[in-house]
Coordinates of C-alpha atoms and ligand atoms in Angstrom, one line a residue:
Chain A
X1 CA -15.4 14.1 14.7
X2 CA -16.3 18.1 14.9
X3 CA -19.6 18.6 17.0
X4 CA -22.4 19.3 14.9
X5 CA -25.9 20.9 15.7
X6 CA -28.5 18.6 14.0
X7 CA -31.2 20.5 12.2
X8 CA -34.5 19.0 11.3
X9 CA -36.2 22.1 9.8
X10 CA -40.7 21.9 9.2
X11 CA -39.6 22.9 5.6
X12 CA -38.4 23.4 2.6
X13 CA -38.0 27.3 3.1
X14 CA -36.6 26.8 6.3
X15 CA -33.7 24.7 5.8
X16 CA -33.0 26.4 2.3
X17 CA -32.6 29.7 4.7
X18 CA -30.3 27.8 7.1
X19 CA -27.9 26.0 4.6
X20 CA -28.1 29.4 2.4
X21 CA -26.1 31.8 4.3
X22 CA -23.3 29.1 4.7
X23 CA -21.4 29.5 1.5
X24 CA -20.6 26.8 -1.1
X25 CA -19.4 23.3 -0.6
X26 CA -17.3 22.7 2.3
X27 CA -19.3 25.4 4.1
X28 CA -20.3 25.8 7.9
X29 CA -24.0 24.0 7.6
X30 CA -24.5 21.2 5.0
X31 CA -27.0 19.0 4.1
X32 CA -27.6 15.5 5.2
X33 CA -29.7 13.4 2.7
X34 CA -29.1 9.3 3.3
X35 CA -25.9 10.4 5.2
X36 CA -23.9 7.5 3.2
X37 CA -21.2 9.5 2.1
X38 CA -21.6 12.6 4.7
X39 CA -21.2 10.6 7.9
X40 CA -18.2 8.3 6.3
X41 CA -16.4 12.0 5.7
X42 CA -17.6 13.4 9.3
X43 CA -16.0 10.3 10.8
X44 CA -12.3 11.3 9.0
X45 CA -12.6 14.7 9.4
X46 CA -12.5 15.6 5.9
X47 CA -16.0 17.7 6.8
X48 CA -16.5 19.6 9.5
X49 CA -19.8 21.6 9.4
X50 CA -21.2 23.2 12.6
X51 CA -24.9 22.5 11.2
X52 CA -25.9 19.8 9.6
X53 CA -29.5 20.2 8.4
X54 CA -31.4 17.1 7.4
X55 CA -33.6 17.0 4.6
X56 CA -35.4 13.8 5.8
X57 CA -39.3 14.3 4.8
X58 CA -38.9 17.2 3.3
X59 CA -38.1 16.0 -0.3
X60 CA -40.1 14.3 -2.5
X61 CA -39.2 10.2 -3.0
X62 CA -41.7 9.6 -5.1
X63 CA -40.9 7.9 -8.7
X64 CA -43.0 8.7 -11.9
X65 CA -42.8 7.9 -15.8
X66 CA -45.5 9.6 -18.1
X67 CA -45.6 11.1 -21.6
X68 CA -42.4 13.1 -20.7
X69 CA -40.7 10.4 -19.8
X70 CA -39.2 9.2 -16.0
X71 CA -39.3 11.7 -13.0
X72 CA -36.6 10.7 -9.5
X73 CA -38.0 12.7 -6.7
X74 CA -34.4 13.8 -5.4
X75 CA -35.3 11.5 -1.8
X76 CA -36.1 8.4 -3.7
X77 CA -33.6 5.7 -2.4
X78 CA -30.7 3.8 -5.5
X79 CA -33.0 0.5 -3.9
X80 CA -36.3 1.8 -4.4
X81 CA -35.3 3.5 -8.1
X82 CA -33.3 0.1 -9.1
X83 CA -36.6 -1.7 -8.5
X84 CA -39.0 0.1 -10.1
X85 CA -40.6 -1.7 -12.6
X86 CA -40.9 1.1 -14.9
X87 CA -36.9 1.5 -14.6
X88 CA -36.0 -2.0 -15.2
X89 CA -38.2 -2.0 -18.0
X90 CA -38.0 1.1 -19.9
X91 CA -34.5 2.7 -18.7
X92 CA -33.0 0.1 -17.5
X93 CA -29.6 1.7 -17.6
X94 CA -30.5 3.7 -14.5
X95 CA -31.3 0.3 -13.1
X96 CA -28.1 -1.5 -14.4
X97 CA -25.7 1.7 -13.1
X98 CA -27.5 1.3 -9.6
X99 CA -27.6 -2.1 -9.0
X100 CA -23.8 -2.4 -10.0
X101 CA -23.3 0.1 -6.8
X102 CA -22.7 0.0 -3.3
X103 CA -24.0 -3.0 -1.5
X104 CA -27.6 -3.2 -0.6
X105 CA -27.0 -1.6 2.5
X106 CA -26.2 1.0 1.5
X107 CA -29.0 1.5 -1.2
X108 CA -31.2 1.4 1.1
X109 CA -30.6 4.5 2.5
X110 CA -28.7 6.3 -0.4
X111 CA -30.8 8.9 -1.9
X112 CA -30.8 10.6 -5.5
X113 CA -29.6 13.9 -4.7
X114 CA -27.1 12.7 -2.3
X115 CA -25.7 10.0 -5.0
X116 CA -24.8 12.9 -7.6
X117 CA -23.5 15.1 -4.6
X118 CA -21.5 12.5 -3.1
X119 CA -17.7 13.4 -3.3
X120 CA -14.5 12.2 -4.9
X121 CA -13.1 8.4 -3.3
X122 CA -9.5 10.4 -4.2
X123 CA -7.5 8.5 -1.1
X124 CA -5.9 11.8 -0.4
X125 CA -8.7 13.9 0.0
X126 CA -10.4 11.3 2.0
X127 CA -7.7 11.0 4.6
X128 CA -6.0 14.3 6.2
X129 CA -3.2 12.5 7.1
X130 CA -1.7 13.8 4.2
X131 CA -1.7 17.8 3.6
X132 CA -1.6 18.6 0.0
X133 CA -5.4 18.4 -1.2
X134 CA -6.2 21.8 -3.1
X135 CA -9.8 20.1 -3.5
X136 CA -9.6 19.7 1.3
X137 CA -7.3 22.6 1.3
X138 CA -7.3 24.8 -1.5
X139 CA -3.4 26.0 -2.2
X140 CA -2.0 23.1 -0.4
X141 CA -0.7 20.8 -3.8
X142 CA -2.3 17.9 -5.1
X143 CA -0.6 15.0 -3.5
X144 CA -2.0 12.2 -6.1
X145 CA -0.4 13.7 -8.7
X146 CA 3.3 12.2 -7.9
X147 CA 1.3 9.7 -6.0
X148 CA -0.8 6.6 -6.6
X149 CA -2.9 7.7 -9.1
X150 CA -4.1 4.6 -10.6
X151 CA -7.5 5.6 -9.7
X152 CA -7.4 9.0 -11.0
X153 CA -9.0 10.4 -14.0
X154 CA -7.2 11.1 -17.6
X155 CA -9.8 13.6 -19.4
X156 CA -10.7 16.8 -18.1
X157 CA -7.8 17.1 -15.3
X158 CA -6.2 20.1 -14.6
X159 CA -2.1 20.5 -12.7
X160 CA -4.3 21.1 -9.6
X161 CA -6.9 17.9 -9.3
X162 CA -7.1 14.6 -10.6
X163 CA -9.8 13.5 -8.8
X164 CA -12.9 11.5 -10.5
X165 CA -16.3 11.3 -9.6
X166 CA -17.6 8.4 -8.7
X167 CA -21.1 8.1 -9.3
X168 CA -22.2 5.2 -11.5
X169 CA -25.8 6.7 -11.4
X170 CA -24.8 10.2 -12.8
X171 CA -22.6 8.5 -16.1
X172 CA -26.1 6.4 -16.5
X173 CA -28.5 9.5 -16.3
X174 CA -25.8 11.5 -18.6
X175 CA -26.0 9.0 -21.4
X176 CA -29.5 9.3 -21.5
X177 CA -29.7 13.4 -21.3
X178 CA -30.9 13.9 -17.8
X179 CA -32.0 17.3 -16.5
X180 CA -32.0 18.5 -12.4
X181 CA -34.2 20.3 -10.9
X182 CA -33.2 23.0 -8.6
X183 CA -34.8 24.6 -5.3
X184 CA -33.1 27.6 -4.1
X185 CA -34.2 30.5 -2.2
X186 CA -35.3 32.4 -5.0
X187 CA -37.1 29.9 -6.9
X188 CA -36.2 27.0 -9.2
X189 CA -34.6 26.4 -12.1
X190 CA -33.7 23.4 -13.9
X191 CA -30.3 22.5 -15.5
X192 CA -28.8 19.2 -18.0
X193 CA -27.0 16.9 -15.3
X194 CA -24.0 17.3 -17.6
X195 CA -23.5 20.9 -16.8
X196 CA -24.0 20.3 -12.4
X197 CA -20.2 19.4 -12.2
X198 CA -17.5 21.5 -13.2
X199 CA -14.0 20.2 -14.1
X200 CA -11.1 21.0 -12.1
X201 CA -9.2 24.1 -13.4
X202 CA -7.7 26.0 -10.9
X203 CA -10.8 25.7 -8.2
X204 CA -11.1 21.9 -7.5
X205 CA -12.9 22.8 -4.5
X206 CA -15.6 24.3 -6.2
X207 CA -17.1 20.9 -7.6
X208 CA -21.0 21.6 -8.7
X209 CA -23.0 24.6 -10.1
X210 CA -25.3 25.0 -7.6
X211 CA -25.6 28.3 -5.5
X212 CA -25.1 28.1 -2.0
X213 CA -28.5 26.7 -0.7
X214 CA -29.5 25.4 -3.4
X215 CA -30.9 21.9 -3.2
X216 CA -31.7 18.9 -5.9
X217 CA -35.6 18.4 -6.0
X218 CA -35.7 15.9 -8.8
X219 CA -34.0 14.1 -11.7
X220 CA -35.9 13.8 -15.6
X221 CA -35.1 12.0 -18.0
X222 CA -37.1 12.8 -21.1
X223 CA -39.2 10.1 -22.9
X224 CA -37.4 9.6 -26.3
X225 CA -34.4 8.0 -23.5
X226 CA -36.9 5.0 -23.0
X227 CA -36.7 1.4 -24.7
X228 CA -33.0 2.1 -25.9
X229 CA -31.2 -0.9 -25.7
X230 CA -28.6 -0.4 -23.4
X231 CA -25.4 -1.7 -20.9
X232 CA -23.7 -0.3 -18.3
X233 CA -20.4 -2.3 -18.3
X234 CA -18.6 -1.4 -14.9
X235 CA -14.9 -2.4 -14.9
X236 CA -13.5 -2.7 -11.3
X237 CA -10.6 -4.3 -9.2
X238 CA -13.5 -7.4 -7.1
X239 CA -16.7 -8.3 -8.4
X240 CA -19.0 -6.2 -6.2
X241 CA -18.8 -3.5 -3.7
X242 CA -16.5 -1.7 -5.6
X243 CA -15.9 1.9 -7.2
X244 CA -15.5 1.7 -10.7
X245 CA -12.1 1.7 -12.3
X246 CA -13.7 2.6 -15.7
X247 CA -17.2 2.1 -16.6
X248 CA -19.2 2.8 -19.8
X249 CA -22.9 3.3 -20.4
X250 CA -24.1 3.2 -23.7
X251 CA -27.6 3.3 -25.2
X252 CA -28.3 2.1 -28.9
X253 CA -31.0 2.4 -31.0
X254 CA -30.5 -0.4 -33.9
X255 CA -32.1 -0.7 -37.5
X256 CA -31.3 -4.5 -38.6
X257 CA -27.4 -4.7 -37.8
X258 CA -26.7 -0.9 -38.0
X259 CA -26.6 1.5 -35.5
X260 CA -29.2 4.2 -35.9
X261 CA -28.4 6.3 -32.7
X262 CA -26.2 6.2 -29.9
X263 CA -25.2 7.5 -26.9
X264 CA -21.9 6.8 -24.7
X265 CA -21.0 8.0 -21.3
X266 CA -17.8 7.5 -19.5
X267 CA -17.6 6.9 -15.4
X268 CA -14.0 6.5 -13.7
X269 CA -11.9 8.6 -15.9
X270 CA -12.8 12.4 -15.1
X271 CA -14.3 14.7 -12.6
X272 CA -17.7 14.7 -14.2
X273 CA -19.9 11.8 -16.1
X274 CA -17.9 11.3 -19.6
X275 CA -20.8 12.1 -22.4
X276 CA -18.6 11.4 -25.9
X277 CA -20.3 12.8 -28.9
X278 CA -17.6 12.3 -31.1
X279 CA -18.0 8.5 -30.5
X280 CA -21.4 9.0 -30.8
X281 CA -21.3 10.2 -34.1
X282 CA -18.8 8.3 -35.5
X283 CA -21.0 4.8 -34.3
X284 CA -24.0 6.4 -36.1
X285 CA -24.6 4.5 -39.2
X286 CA -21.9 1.5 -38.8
X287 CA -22.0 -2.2 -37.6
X288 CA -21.7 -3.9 -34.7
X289 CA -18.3 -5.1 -36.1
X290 CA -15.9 -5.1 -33.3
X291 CA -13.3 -2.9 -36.0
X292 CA -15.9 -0.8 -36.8
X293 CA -17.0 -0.1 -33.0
X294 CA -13.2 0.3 -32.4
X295 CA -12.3 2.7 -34.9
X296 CA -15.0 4.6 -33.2
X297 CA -14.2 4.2 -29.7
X298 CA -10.7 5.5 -29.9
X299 CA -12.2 9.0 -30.1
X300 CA -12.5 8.5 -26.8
X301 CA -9.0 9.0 -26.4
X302 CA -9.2 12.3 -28.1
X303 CA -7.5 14.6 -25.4
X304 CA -6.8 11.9 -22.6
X305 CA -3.2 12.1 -20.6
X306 CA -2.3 9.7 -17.8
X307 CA -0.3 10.3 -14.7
X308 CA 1.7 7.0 -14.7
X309 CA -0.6 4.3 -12.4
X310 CA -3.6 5.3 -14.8
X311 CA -2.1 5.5 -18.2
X312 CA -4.2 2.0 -18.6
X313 CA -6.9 3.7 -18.2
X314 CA -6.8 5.1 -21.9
X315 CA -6.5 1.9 -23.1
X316 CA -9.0 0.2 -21.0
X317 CA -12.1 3.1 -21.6
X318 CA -12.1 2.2 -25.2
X319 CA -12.1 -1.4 -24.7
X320 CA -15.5 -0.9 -22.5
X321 CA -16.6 1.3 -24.9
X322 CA -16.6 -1.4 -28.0
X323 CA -18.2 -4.6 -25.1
X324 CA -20.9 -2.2 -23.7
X325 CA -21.9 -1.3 -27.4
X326 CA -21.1 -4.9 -28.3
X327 CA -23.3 -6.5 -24.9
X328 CA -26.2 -3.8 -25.8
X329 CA -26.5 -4.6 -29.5
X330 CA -27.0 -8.1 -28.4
X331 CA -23.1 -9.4 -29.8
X332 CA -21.3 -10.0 -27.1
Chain B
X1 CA -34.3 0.1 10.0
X2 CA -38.5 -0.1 9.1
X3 CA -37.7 -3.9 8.3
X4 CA -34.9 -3.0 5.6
X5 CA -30.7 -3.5 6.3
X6 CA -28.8 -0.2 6.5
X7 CA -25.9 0.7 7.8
X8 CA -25.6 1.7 11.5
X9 CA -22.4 2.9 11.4
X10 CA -24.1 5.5 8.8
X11 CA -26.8 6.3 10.5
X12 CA -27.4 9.4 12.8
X13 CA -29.0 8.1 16.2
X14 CA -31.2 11.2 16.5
X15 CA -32.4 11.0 13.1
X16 CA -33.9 7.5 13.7
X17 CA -36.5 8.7 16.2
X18 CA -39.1 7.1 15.8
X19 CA -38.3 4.3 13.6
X20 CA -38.6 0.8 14.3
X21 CA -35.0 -1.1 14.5
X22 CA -34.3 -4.5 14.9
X23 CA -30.7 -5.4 16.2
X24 CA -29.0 -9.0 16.4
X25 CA -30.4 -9.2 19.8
X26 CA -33.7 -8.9 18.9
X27 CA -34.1 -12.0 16.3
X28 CA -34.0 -14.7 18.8
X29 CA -37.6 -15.4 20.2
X30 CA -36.7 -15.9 23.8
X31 CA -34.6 -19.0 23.9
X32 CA -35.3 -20.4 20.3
X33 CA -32.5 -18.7 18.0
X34 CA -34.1 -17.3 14.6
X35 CA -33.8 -19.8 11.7
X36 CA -30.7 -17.7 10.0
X37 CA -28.7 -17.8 13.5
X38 CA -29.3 -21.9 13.8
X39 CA -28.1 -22.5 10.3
X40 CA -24.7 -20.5 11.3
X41 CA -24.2 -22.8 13.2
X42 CA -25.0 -25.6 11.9
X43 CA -23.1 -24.9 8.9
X44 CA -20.2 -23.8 10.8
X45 CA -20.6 -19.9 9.1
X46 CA -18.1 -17.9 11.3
X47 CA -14.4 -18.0 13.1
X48 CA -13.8 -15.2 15.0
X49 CA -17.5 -13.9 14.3
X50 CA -16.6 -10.2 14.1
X51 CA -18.7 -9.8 11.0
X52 CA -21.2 -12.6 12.4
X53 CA -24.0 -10.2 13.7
X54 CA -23.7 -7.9 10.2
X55 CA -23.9 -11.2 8.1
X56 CA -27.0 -12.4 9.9
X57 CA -28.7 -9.6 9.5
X58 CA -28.0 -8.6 6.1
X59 CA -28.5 -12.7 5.2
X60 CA -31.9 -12.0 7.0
X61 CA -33.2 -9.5 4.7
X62 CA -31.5 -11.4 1.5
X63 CA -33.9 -14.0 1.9
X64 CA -36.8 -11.7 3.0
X65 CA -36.1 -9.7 -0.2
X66 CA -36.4 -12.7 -2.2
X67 CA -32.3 -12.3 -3.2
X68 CA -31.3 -16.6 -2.1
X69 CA -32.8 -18.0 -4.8
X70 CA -28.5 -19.2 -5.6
X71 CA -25.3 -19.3 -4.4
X72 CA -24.7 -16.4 -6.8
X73 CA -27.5 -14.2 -6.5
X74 CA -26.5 -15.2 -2.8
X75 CA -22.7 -13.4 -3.1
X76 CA -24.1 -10.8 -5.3
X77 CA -26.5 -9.5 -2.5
X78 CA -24.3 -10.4 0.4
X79 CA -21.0 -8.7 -1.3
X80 CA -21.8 -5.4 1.0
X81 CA -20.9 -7.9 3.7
X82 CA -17.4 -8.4 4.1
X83 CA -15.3 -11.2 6.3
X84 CA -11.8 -10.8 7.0
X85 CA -11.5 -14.9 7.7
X86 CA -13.3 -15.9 4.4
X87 CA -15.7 -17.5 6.2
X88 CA -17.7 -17.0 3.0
X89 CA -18.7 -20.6 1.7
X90 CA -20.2 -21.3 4.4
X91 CA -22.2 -18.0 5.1
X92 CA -23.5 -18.7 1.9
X93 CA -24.7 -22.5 2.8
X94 CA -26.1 -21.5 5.5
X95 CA -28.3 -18.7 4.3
X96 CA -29.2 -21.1 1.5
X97 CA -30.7 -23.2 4.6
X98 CA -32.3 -20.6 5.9
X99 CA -33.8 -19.6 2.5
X100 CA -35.2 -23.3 1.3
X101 CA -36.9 -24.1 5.2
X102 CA -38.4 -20.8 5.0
X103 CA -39.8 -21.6 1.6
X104 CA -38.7 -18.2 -0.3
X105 CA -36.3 -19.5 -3.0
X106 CA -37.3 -18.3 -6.3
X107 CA -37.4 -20.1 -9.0
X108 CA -36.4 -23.3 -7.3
Ligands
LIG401 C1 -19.5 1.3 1.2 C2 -19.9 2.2 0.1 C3 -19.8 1.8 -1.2 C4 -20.2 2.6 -2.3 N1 -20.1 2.2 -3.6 C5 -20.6 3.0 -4.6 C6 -20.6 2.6 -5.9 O1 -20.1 1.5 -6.3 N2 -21.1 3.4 -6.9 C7 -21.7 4.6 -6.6 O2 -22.1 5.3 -7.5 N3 -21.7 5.1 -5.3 C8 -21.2 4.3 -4.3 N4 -21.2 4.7 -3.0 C9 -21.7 6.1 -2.7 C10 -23.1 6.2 -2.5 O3 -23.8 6.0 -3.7 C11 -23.4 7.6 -1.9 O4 -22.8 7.6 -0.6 C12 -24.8 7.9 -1.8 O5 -25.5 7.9 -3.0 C13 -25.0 9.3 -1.2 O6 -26.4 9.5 -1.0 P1 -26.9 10.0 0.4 O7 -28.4 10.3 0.3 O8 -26.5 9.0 1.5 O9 -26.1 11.4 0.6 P2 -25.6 12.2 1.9 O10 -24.4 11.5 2.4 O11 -26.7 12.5 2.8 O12 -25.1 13.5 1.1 C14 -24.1 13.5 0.2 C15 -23.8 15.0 -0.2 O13 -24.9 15.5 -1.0 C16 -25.5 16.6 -0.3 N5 -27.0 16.4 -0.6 C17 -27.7 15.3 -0.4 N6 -28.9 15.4 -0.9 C18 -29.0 16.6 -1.5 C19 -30.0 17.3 -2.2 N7 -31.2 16.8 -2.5 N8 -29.7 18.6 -2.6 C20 -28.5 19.2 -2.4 N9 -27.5 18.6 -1.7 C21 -27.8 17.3 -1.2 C22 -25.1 16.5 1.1 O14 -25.0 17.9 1.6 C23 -23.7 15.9 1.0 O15 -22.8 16.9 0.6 C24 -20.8 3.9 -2.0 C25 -20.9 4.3 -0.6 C26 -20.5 3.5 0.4 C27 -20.7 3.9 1.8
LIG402 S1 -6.6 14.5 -7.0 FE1 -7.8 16.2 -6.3 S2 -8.8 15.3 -4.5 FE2 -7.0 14.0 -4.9 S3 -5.3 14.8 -3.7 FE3 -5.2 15.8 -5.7 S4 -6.4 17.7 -5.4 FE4 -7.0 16.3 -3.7
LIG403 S1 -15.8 -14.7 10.9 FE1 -14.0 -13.4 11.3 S2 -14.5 -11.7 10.0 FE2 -16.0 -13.1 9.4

């Protein structure tokens, strides 16, 4: 592991300062939130700040639901959030996404801004055992592309990354139009979670939106989210305490045996949560007949190219898509 | 950590200053082994007890948190815990134990 200073800075304006002049991700200071994923990529190598600079007190954990709907502090832990009672009851996707994650553990100490932050489980750029990583090493080759891939995503790619992320939270809050709030030296600003991570292009390593500096504060979802009815069907290779392969969230609103409104959010098969309004639209108005949900899910597909080990993955997304709707309509 | 499991091997020392931490050493009151620890075993829960101190403490906090009310919601809240011998039926008897004499199994 690379030394690190540890800073614990009095506040807010003092750590922004220190992480600020650093640069973007991958950068000579970084933050350290729950430290679940940070210390696991310390440990390989794959990180090697010179500063670390912990935000412990300094964010808000606190967890509120009012007229405009549910508000994460960013320091809120995936335990505390999964149990709130206001969660389970009223967006209990969130609840669903978190409780299929990590192992309790690890829940425990996982925080909100760090779970939307954390980075790809691509076994490549986790290990630098092997070279070519233009996410680790930007120009050195992508080394799951002509690898195993069965992991990898099959929307969004680009020839220089593959990588998904893996955060069953973030496809949760997408699905139910989640906003960020932002702290940066300058001020705040707020921003949809769909538009924190960008997709691969030619700049893998360049993975979020947010300026140098910049930290998460909170999450929002906004009221009219609440009382859907909704599943988040993960699909992995064990039972529990696993990444997904492909999960799906969906939220429905039902009228009778129609579907009034939906929404549907991939995990597992790109570099950011999945939103699919074209699914969305095309499930407005029908039945919760499995051909009808199926003729809608293969939009889906609309787009999608496998490497070889993932090609399944095609397959498989629209399959969750029709059980989650299925499961949250009450059919399956 | 503060009464709740979490991972040591993910935690900075310097950044639990302060906190209160119980270890594996620290169940046992003196020379009477904690309630989780006898049922191990009793129930035979362990071979080459590598994983044995994670599973006790982790199977310590299940039943504090109110998460041995089966087998299943057992496995379910255990899964973080992993044991390359598949000693597994027998962790999960024994924190079953544990749960029913200490009177926190919900629902029955
Ligand atoms: C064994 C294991 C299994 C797991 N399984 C799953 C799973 O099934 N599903 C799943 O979704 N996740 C899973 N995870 C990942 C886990 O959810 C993340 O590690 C965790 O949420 C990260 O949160 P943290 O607070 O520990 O972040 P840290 O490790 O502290 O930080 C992660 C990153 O976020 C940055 N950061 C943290 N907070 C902020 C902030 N507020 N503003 C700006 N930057 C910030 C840090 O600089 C760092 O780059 C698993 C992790 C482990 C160890
Ligand atoms: S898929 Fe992305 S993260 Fe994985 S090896 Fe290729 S460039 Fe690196
Ligand atoms: S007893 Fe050997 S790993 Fe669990």
């Amino acid at each position: 592991m690379h030394p690190f200073i540890l800073e614990r800075p009095r506040d807010m304006p003092a750590a922004l300062a220190l992480r600020a002049q650093a640069g973007r991700n991958d950068a000579p200071a970084e933050y350290i939130a729950g430290g679940t994923d940070m210390m696991q990529l310390l440990q390989e190598d794959v990180r090697r700040p010179d500063r670390l600079v912990s935000l412990a007190g300094l964010l808000d954990n606190s967890i509120e639901i009012g007229p405009h709907g549910l508000r994460l502090g960013a320091a809120a832990t995936m335990a505390e959030v999964a149990a709130h009672q206001g969660v389970v009851e009223q967006f209990s996707l969130i609840s669903q996404a978190l409780l299929n994650s990590a192992s309790p553990q690890v829940r425990n100490q996982a925080t909100m801004g760090g779970n939307l932050l954390q980075r790809t489980r691509c076994p490549y750029f986790r290990d630098i055992g092997y070279e070519a990583c233009n996410k680790r090493a930007p120009g050195s080759g992508c080394a799951a592309m002509d690898g195993e891939n069965r992991w990898h995503a099959v929307l969004g790619t680009s020839d220089a990354c593959i990588a998904v992320h893996p955060s069953d939270l973030a496809v949760a809050l997408v699905a139910l139009d989640a906003a960020i709030e932002i702290r940066g030296a300058d001020g705040q600003r707020t921003t949809p979670l769909a538009d924190l991570h960008r997709l691969p292009g030619g700049t893998p390593h360049l993975e979020t939106v947010l300026e140098p500096g910049e930290v998460i504060t909170a999450i929002t979802v906004p009221a009219n989210a609440a009382g859907l009815r909704s599943h988040y069907l993960k699909v992995r290779d064990r039972a529990s305490f696993e990444f997904a392969v492909v999960s799906a969230a969906v939220a429905i609103e039902t009228d009778g045996s129609r579907i009034r409104q939906a929404r549907v959010a991939l995990g597992g098969v790109a570099a950011k949560p999945w939103r699919l309004p074209s699914v969305e639209r095309a499930l407005t108005g029908t039945s919760l007949d499995p051909s009808e949900l199926r003729a809608a899910a293969v939009l889906a597909a609309d787009g999608a190219r496998g490497r070889g080990h993932n090609d399944f993955k095609i397959e498989l997304m629209q399959r969750a898509i029709v059980r989650a709707v299925e499961t949250a309509g009450g059919r399956a | 950590m503060d009464g709740m499991r979490v991972k040591s091997c993910l935690s900075l020392a310097a950044l639990a200053q302060g906190r209160e931490i119980t270890t594996i050493e620290g169940l046992a009151q003196g020379e009477e082994l904690h309630p989780l620890q006898a049922a191990f075993i009793e129930r035979d829960a362990f071979q080459c007890g590598y994983c044995t101190p994670g599973q006790i403490m982790s199977g310590v906090a299940c039943i504090s948190e109110g998460h041995a009310g089966s087998p299943q919601e057992i496995r379910e809240w255990m899964s973080g815990n992993l044991c390359r011998c598949g000693a597994y039926d027998h962790i999960v008897a024994a924190i079953q134990d544990a749960a029913s004499a200490s009177g926190s199994v919900r629902g029955g």
